[in-house]
PDB file of C-alpha atoms in Angstrom:
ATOM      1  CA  UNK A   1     -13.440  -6.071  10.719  1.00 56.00           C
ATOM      2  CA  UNK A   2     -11.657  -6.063   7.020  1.00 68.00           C
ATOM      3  CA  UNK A   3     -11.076 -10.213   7.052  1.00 93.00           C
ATOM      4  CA  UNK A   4      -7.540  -9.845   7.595  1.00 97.00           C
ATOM      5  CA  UNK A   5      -5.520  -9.627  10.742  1.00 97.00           C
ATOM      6  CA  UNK A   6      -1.531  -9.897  11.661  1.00 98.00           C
ATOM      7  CA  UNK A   7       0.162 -10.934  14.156  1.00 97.00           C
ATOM      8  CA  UNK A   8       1.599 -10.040  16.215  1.00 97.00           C
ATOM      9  CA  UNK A   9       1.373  -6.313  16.410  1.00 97.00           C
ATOM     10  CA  UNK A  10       4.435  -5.079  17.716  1.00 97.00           C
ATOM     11  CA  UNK A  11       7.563  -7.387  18.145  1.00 97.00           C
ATOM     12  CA  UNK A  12      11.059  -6.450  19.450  1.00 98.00           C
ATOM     13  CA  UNK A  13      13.695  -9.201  18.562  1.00 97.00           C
ATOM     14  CA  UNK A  14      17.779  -9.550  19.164  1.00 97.00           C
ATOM     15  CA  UNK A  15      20.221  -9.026  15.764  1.00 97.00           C
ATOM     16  CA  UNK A  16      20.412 -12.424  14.345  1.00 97.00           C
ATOM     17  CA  UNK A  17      17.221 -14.121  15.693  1.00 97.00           C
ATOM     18  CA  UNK A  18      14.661 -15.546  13.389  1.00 96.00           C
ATOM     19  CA  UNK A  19      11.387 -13.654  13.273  1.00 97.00           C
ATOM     20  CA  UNK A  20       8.056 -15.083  11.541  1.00 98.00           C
ATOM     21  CA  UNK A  21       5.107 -12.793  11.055  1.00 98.00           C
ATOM     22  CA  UNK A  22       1.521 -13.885   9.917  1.00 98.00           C
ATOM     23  CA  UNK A  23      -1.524 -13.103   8.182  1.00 98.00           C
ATOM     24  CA  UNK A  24      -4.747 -14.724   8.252  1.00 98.00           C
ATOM     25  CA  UNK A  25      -7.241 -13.785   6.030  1.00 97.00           C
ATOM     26  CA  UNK A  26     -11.121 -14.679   5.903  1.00 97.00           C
ATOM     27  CA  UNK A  27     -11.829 -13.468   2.342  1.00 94.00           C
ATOM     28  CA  UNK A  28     -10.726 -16.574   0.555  1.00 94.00           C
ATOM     29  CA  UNK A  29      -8.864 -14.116  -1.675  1.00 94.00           C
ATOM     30  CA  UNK A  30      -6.492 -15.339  -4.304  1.00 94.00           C
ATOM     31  CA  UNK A  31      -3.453 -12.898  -3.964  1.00 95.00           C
ATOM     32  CA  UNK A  32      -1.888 -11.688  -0.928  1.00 96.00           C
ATOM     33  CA  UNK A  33       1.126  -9.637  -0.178  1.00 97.00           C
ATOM     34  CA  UNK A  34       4.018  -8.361   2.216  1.00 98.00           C
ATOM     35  CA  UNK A  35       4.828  -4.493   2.607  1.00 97.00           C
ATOM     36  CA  UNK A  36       7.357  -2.769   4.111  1.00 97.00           C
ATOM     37  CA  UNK A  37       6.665   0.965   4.988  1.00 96.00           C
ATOM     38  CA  UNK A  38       9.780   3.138   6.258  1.00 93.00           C
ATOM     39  CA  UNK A  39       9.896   7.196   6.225  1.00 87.00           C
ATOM     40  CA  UNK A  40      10.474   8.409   3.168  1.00 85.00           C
ATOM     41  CA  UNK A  41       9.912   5.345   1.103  1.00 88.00           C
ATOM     42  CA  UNK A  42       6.366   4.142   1.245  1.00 90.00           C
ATOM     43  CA  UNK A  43       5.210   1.134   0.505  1.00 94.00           C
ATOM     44  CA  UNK A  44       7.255  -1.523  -0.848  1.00 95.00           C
ATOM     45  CA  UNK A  45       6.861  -5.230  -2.094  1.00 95.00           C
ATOM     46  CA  UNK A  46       8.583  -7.989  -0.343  1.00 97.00           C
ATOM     47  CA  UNK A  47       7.039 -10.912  -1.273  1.00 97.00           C
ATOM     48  CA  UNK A  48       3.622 -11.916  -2.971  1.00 95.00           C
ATOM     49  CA  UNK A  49       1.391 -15.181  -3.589  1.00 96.00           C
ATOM     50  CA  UNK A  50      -0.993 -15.399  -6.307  1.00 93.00           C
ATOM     51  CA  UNK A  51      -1.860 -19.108  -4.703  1.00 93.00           C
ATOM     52  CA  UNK A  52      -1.194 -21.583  -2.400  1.00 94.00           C
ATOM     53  CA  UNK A  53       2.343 -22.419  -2.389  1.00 91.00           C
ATOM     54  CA  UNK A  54       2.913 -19.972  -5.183  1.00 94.00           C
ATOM     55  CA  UNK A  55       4.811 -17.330  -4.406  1.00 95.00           C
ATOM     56  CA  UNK A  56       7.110 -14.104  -5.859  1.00 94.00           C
ATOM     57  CA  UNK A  57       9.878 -11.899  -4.911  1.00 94.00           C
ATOM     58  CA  UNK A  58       9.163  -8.335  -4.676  1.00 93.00           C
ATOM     59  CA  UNK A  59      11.302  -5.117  -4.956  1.00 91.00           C
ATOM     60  CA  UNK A  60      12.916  -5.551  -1.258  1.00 96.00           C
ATOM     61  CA  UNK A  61      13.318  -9.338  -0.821  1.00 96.00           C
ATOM     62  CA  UNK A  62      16.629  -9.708   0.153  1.00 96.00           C
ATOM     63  CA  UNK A  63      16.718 -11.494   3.579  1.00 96.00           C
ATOM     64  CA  UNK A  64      13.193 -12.513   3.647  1.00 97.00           C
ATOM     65  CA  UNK A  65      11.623 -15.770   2.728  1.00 97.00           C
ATOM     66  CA  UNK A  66       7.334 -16.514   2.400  1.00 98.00           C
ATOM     67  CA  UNK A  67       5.498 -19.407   2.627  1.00 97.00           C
ATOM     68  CA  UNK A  68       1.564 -20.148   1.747  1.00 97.00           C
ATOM     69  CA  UNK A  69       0.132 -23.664   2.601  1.00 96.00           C
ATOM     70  CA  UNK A  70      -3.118 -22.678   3.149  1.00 96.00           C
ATOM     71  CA  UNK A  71      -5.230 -20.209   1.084  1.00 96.00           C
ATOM     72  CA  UNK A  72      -5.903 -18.343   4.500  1.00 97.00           C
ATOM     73  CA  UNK A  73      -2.296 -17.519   5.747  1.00 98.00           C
ATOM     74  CA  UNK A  74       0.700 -16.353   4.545  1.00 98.00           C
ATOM     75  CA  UNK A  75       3.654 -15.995   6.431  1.00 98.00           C
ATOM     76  CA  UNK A  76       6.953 -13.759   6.556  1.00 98.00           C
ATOM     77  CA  UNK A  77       9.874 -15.144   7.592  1.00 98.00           C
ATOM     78  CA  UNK A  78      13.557 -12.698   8.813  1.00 97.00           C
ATOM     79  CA  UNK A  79      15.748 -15.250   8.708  1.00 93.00           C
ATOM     80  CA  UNK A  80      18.668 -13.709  10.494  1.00 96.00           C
ATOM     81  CA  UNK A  81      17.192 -10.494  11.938  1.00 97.00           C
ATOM     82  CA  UNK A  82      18.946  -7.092  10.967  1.00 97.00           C
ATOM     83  CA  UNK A  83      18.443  -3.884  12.146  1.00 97.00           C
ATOM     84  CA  UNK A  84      17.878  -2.650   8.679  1.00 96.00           C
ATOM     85  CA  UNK A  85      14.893  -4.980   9.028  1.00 97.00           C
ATOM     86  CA  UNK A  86      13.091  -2.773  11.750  1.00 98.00           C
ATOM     87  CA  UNK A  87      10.110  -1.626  10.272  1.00 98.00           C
ATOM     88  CA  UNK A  88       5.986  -1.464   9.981  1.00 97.00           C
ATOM     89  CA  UNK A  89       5.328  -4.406   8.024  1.00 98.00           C
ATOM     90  CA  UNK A  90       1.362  -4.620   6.319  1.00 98.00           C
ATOM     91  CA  UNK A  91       0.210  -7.578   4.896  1.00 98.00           C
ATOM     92  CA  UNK A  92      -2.672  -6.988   2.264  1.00 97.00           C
ATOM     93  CA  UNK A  93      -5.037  -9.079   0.050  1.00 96.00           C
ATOM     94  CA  UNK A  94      -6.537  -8.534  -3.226  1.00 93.00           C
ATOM     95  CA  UNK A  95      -9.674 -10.689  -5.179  1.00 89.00           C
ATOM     96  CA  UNK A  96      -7.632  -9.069  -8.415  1.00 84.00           C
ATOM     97  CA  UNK A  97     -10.318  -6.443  -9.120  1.00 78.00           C
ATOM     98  CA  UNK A  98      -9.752  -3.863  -7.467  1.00 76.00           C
ATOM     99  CA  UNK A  99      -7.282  -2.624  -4.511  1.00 79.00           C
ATOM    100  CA  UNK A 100      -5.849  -3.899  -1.613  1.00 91.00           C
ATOM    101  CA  UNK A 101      -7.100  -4.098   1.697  1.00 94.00           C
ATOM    102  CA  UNK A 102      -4.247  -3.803   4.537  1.00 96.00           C
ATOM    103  CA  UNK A 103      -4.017  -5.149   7.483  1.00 97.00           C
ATOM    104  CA  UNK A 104      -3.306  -3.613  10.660  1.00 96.00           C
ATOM    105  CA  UNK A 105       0.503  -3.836  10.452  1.00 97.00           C
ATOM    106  CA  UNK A 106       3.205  -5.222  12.593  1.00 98.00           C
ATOM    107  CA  UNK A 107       5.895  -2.690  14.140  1.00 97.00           C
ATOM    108  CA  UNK A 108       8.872  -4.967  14.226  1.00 98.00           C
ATOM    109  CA  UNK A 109      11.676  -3.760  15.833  1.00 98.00           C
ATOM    110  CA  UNK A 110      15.071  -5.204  15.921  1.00 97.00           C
ATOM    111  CA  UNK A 111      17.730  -4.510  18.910  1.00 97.00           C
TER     112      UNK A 111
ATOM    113  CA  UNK B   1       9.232  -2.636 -13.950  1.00 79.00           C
ATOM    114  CA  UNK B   2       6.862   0.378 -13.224  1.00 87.00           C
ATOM    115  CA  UNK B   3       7.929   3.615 -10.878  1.00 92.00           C
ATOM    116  CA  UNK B   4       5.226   6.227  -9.575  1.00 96.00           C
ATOM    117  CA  UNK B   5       6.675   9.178  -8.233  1.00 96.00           C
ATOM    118  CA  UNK B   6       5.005  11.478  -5.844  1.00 97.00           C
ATOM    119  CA  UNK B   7       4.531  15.212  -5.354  1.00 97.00           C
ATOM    120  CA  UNK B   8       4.673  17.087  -3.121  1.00 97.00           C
ATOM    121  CA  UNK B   9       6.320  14.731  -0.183  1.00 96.00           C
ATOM    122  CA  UNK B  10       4.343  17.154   2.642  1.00 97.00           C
ATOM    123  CA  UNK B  11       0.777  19.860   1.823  1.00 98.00           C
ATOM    124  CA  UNK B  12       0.033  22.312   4.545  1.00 98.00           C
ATOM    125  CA  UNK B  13      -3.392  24.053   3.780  1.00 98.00           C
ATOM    126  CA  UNK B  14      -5.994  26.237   5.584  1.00 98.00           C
ATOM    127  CA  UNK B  15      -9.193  24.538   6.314  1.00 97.00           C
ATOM    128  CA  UNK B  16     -12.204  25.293   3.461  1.00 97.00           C
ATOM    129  CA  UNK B  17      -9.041  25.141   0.743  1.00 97.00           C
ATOM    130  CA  UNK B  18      -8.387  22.952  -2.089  1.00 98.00           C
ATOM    131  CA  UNK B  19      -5.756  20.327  -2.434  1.00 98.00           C
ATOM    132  CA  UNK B  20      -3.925  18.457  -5.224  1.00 98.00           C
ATOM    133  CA  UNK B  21      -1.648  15.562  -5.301  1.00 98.00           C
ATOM    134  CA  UNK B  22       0.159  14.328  -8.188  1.00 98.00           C
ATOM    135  CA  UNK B  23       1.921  11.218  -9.192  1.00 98.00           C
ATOM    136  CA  UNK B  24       3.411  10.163 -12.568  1.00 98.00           C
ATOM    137  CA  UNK B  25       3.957   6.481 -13.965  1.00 97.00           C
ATOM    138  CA  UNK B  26       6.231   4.906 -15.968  1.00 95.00           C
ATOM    139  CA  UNK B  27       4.934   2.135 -17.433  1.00 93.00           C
ATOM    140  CA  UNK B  28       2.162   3.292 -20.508  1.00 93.00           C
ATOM    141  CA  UNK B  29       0.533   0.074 -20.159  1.00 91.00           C
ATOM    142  CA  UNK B  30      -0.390   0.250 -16.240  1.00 93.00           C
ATOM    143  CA  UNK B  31      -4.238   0.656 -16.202  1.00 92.00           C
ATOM    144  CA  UNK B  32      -5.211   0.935 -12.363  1.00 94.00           C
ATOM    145  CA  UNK B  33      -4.478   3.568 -10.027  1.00 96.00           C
ATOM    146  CA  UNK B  34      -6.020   3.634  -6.646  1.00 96.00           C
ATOM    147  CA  UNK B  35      -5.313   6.266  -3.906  1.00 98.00           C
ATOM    148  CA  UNK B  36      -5.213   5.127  -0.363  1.00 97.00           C
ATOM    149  CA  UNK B  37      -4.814   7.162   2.879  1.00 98.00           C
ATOM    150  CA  UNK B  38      -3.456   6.486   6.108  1.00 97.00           C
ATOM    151  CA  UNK B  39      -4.175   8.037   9.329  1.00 97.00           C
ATOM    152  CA  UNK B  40      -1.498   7.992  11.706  1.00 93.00           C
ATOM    153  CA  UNK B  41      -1.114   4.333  12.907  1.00 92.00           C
ATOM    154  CA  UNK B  42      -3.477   3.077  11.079  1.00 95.00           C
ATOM    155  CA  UNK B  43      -3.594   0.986   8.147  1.00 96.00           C
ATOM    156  CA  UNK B  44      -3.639   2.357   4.667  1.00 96.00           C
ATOM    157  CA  UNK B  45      -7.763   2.448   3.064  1.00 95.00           C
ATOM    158  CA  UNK B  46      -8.559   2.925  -0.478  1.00 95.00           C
ATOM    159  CA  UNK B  47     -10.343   6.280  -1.253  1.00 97.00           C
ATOM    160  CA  UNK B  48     -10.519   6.336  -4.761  1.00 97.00           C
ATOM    161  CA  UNK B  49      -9.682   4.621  -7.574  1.00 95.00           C
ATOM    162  CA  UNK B  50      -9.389   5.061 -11.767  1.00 95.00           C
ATOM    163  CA  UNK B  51      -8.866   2.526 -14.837  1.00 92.00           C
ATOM    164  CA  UNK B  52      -7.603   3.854 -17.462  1.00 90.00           C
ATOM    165  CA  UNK B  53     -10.399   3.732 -19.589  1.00 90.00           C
ATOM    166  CA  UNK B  54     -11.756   6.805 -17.663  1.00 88.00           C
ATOM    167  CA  UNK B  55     -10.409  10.114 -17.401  1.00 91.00           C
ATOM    168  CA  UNK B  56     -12.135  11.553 -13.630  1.00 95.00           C
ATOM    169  CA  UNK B  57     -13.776  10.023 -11.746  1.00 95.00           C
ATOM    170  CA  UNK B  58     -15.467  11.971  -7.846  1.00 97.00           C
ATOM    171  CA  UNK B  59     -16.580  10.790  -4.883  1.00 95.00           C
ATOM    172  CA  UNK B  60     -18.028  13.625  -2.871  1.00 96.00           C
ATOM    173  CA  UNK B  61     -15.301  15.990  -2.360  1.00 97.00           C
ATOM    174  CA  UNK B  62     -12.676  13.713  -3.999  1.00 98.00           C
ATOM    175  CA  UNK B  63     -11.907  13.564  -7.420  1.00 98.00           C
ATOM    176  CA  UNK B  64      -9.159  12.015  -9.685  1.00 98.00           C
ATOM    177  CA  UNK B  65      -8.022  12.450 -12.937  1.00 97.00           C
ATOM    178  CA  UNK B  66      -5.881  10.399 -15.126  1.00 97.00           C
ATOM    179  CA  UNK B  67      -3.699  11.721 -18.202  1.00 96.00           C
ATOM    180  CA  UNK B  68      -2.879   8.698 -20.024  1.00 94.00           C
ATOM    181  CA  UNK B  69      -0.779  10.739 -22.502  1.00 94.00           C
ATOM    182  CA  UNK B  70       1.751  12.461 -20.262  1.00 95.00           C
ATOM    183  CA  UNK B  71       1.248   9.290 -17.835  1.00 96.00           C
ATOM    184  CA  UNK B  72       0.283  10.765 -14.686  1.00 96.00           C
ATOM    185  CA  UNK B  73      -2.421  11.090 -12.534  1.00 97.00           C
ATOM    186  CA  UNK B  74      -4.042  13.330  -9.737  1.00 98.00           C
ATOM    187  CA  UNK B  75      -5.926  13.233  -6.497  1.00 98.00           C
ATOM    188  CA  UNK B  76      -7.956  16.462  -5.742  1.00 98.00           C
ATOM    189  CA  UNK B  77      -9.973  17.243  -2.257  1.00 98.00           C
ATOM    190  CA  UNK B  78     -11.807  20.279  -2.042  1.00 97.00           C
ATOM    191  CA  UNK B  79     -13.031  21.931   0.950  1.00 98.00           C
ATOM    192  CA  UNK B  80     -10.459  20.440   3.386  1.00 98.00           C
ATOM    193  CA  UNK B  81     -11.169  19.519   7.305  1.00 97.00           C
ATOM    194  CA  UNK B  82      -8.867  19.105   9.573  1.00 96.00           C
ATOM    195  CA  UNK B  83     -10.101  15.383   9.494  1.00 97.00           C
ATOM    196  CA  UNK B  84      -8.258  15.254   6.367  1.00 98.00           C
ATOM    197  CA  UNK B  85      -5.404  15.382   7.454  1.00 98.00           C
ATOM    198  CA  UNK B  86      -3.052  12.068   6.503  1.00 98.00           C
ATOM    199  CA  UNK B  87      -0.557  10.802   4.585  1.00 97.00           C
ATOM    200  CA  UNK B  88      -2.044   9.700   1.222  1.00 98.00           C
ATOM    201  CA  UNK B  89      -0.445   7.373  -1.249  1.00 97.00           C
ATOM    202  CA  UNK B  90      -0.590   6.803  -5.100  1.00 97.00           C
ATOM    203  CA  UNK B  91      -0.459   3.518  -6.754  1.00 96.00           C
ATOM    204  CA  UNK B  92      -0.325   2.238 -10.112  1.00 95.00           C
ATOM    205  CA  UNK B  93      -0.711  -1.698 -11.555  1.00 92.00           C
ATOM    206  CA  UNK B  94       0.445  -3.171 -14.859  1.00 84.00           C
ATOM    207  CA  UNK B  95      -1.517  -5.351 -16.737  1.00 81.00           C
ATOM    208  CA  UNK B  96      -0.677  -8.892 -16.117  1.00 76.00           C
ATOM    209  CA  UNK B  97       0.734  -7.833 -12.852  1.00 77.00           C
ATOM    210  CA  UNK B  98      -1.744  -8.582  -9.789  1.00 83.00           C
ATOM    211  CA  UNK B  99       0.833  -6.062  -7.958  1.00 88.00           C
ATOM    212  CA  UNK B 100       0.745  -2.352  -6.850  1.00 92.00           C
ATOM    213  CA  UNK B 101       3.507   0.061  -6.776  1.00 93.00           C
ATOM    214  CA  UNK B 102       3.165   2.796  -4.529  1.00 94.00           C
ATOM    215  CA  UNK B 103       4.540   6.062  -4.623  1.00 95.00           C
ATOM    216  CA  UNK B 104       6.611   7.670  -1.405  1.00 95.00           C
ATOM    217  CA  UNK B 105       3.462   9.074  -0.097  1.00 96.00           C
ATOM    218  CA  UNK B 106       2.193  13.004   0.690  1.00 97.00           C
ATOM    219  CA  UNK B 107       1.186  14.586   4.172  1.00 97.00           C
ATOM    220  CA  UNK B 108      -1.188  16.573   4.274  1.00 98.00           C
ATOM    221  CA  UNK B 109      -1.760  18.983   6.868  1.00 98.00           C
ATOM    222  CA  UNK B 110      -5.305  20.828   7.387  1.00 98.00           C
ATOM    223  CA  UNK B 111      -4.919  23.865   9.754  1.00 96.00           C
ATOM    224  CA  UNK B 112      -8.552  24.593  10.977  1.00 92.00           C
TER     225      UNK B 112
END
């Protein structure tokens, strides 16, 4: 497929809970990156990594933490799960050339 | 940091007809801006993109065009199918910056 894949794909968690989403890419690509997308707003920024274990807030971090130990994954973290969180999150990786390619997305929605 | 608006937020047009997209930037010095579109439930896919060291660029019955001066730019599709129909985002990158703003996205609706 596009070397990038998310997990899982839909998620419905409790107010409060921690929730941890992935991304695994096969690219080997330098930079990856967390997206939120909500009506009305489009895509925006939570967190990005331009290496392994170096990472950067984005426009909407608040409540969300990242980690990258391995060139290949890079994980999103909800640390106390809000109902302002429920959303379709995309993870997306860039060589730095050119654009993005998205993953599939995660629905995540929080009860 | 940089903003990209987007206009208009929704496109209804009859099949066969033209349409146009626009988005403006704020930062002067951003010098990448690649259009993706996104079919319902699906991911968002790159279409096109332009550096600013070109003014249009086309890919079959897609075209954009940049205005570095008034800082905005513009997707075009001409001869629309319904298969066009999608919500289709701007972006725009600042140098230095491995990271894309977006703009809030258009729908566009292709009526056959």
């Amino acid at each position: 497929d596009a070397g990038i894949t998310q997990s899982p794909r839909h998620k419905v968690t409790e107010t409060g809970t921690p929730v941890t989403l992935r991304c695994h890419q096969t690219e080997n690509h330098r930079y990856m990156y967390w997206y939120r997308q909500d009506p009305g707003h489009g895509l925006r920024l939570i967190h990005y990594s331009y290496g392994v274990k170096d990472t950067d807030k984005g426009e909407v971090s608040d409540g969300y933490s990242v980690s990258r130990s391995k060139t290949e994954d890079f994980l999103l973290t909800l640390e106390s799960a809000t109902s302002s969180q429920t959303s379709v999150y995309f993870c997306a990786i860039s060589d730095g050339g050119t654009g993005y390619t998205f993953g599939s997305g995660t629905r995540l929605t929080v009860v | 940091g940089e903003n990209v608006e987007q206009h208009p937020s929704t496109l209804s047009v009859q099949e066969g007809d033209s349409a146009v997209i626009k988005c403006t930037y704020s930062d002067s010095a951003s010098n990448y801006f690649p259009w993706y579109k996104q079919e319902l439930g699906k991911r968002p896919q790159l279409i096109i993109d332009i550096r600013s060291n070109v003014g249009e660029k086309k890919d079959q019955r897609i075209a954009v065009t940049l205005n570095k001066t008034a800082k905005h730019f513009s997707l075009h599709i001409t001869e629309t199918q319904p298969e066009d129909s999608a919500v289709y985002f701007c972006a725009a990158r600042s140098p230095g910056f491995q990271k894309l703003v977006f703009g809030t996205g258009t729908r566009l609706l292709v009526s056959p």
